[in-house]
Short mmCIF file of C-alpha atoms in Angstrom, two decimals:
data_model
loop_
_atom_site.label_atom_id
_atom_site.label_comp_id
_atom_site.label_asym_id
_atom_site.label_seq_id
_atom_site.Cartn_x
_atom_site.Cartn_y
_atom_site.Cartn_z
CA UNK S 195 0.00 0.00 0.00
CA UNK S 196 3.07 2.22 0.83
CA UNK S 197 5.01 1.33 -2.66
CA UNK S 198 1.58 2.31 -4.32
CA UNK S 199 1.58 5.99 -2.50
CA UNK S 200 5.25 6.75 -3.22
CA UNK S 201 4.91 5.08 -7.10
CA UNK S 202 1.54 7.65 -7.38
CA UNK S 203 3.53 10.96 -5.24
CA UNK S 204 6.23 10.25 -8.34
CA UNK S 205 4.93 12.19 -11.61
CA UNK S 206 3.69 14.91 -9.30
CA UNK S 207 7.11 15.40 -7.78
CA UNK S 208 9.23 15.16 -11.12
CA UNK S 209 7.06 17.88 -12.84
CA UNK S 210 8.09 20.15 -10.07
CA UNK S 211 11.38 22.60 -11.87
CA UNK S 212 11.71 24.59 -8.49
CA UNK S 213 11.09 22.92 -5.27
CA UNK S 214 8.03 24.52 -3.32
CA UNK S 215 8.21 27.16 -0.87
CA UNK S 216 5.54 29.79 1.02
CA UNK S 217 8.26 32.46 0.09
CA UNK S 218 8.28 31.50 -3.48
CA UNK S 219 4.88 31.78 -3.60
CA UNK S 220 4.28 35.19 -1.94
CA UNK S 221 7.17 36.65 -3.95
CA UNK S 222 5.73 35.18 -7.29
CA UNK S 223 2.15 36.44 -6.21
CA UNK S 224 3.02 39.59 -4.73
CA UNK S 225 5.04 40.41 -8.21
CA UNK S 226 2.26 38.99 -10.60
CA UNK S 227 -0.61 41.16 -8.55
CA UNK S 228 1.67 44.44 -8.88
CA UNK S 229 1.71 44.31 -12.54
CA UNK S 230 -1.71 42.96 -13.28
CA UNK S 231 -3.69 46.14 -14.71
CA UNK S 232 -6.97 45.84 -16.65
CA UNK S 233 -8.79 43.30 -14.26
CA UNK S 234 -8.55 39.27 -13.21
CA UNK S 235 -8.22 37.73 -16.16
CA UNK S 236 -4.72 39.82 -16.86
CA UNK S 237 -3.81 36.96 -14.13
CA UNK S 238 -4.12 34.40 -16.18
CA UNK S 239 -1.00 34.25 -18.42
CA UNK S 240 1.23 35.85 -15.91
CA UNK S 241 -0.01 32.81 -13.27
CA UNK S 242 0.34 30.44 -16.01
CA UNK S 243 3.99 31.65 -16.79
CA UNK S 244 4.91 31.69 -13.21
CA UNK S 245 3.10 29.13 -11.57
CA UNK S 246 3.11 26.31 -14.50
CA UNK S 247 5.57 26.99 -16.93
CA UNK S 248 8.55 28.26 -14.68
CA UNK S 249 7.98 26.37 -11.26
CA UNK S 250 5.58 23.79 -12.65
CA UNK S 251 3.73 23.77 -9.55
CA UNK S 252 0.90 23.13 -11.69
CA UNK S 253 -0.11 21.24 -14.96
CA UNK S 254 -2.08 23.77 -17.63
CA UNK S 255 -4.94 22.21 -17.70
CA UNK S 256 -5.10 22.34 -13.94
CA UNK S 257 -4.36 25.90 -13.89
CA UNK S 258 -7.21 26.72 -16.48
CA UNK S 259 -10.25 24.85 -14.90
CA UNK S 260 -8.39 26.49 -11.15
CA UNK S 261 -9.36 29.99 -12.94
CA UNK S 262 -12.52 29.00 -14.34
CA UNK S 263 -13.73 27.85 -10.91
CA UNK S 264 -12.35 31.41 -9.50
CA UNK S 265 -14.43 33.59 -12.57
CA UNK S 266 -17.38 31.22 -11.83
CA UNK S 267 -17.08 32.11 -8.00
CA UNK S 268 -18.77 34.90 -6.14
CA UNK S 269 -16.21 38.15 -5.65
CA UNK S 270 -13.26 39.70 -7.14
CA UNK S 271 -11.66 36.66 -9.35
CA UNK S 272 -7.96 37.91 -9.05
CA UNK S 273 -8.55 37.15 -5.05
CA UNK S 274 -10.33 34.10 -5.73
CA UNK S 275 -7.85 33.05 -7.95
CA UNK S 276 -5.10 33.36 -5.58
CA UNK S 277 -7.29 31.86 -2.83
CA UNK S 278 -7.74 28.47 -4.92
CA UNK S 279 -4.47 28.13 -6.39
CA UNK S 280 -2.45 28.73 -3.38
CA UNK S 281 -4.73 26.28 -1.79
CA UNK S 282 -3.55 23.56 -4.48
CA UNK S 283 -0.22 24.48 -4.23
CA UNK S 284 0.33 24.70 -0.81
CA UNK S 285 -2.84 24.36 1.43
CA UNK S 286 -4.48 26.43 3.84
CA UNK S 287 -1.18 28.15 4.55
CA UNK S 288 -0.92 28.47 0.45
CA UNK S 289 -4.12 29.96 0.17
CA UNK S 290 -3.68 32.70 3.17
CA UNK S 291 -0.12 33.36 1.76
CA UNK S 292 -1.35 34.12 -2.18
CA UNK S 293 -4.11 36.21 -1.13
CA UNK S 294 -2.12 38.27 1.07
CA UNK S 295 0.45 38.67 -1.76
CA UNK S 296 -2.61 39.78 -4.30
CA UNK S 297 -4.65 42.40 -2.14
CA UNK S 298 -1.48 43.84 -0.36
CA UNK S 299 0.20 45.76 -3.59
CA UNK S 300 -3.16 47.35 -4.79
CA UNK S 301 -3.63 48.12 -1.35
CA UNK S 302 -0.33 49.89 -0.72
CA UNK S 303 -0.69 51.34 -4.24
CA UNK S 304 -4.98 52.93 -3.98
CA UNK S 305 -3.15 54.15 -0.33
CA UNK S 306 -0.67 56.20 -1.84
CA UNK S 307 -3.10 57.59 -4.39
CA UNK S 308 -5.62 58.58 -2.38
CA UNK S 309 -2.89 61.15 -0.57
CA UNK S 310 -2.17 62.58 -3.37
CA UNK S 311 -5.64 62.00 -5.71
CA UNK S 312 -5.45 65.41 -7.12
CA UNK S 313 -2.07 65.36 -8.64
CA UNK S 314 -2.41 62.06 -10.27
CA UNK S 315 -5.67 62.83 -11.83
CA UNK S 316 -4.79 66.03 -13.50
CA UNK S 317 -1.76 64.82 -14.64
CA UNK S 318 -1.63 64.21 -18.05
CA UNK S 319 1.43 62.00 -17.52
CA UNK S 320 -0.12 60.32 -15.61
CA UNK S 321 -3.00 59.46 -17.80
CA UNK S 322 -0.67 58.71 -20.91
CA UNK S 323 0.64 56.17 -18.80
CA UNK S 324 -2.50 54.51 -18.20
CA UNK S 325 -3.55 54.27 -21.69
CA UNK S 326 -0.06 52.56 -22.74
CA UNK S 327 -1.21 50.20 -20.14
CA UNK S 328 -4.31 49.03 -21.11
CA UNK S 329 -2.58 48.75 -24.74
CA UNK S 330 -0.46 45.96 -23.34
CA UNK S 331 -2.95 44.49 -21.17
CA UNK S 332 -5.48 44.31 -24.67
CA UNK S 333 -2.38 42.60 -26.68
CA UNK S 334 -1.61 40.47 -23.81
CA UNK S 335 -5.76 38.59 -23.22
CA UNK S 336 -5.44 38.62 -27.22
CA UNK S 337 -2.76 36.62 -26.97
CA UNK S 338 -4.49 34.22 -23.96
CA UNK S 339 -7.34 33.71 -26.10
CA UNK S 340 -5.30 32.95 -29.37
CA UNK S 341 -3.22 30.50 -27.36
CA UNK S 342 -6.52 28.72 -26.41
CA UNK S 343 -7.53 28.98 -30.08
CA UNK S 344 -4.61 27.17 -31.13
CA UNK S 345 -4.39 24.82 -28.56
CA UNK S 346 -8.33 23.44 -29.54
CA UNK S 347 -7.32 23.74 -33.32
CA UNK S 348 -4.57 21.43 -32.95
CA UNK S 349 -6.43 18.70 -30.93
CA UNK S 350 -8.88 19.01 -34.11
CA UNK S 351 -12.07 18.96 -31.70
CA UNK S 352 -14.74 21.11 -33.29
CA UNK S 353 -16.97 21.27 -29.51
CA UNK S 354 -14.62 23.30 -28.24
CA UNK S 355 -14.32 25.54 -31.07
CA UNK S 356 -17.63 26.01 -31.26
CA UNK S 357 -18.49 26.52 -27.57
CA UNK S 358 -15.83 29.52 -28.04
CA UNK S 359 -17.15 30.83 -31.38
CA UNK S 360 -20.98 31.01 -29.74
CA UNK S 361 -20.08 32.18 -26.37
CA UNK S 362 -18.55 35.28 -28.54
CA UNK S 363 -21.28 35.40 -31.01
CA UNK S 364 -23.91 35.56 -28.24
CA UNK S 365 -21.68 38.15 -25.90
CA UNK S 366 -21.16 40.62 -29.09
CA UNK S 367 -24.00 40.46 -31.32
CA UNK S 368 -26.76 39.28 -29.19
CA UNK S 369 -25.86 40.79 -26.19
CA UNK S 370 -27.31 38.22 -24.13
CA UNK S 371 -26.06 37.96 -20.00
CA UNK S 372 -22.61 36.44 -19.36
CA UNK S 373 -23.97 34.41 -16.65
CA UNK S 374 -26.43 33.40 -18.64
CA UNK S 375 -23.81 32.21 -21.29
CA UNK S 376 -21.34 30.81 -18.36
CA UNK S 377 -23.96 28.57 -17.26
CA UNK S 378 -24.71 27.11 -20.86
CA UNK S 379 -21.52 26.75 -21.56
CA UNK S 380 -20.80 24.69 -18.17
CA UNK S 381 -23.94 23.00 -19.19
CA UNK S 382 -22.46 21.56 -22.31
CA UNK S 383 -19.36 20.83 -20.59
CA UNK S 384 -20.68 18.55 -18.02
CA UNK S 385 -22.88 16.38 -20.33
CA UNK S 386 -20.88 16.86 -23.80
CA UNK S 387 -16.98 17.32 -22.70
CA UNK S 388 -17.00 14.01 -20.51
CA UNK S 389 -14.70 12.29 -22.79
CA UNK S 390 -10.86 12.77 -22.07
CA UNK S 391 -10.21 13.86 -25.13
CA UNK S 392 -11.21 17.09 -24.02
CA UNK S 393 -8.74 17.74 -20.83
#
């Protein structure tokens, strides 16, 4: 029974390019929330970078159905997506560690602001700034999405691809709720996207 733990604790282990630590973790978190401007799902590439292709704390597809489950989630979805991950990384420790590391530079940052609100919003430095911001943060969910694109292309599933295509269609032209569309979509999933062909 022993042999079978330590064979199974194996794969996990290997897949791991930097051993785990809390420090890692709030350094990595705390550095990742700093730069993330333009909302939660800016999050998702940098945690991807960090967490799964650098450390390889975590697989992909792991990482991608963690953030689902944060968006899905009541409240702000850069906290919850802290909250989860550190809790599959490291535990209740790991989840108390991330979040701390996500709410404490926006919180340091709005602090400093808010002394000197004035200056900063008549600035018009300040405000070019801003914009050349949200320029990088539009190139960089562009890219998120066309590396999810690609990914679904080359498995050669059309589901997928046409979950993706309709959940735009009916956002854009339709207009129609985006809970409305979250809960078709995880609709399809659970009785269509069974198969593992789709992980």
């Amino acid at each position: 029974m022993d042999e079978t733990k330590v064979t199974a604790e194996k794969p996990e282990k290997a897949d791991f390019k930097e051993p785990f630590s809390y420090r890692k973790l709030f350094i990595s978190t705390f550095l990742i929330s700093a730069f993330t401007v333009g909302g939660g799902f800016v999050l998702i590439p940098l945690m991807k970078a960090k967490f799964v292709d650098e450390y390889g704390w975590l697989k992909e597809n792991e990482a991608l159905d963690l953030v689902s489950i944060a968006q899905s989630a009541p409240g702000v979805m850069a906290a919850n997506s802290s909250i989860i991950m550190g809790y599959r990384m490291g535990g209740f420790l790991g989840s108390v560690t991330a979040l701390l590391a996500t709410i404490l530079p926006p919180l340091i940052t709005l602090t400093i602001i808010s002394f000197f609100y004035d200056a900063f919003a008549s600035n018009p430095y300040v405000r070019m700034f801003l914009k050349g911001m949200q320029c990088g943060v539009t190139a960089i969910l562009i890219k998120v999405v066309l590396d999810l694109v690609v990914k679904q292309v080359k498995k050669k599933l059309a589901l997928p691809l046409l979950v993706m295509a309709g959940t735009f269609i009916a956002s854009v032209v339709f207009k129609i709720n985006i809970m409305q569309i979250i809960a078709v979509d995880a609709i399809i999933g659970l009785f269509l996207m069974r198969d593992p062909q789709y992980d």
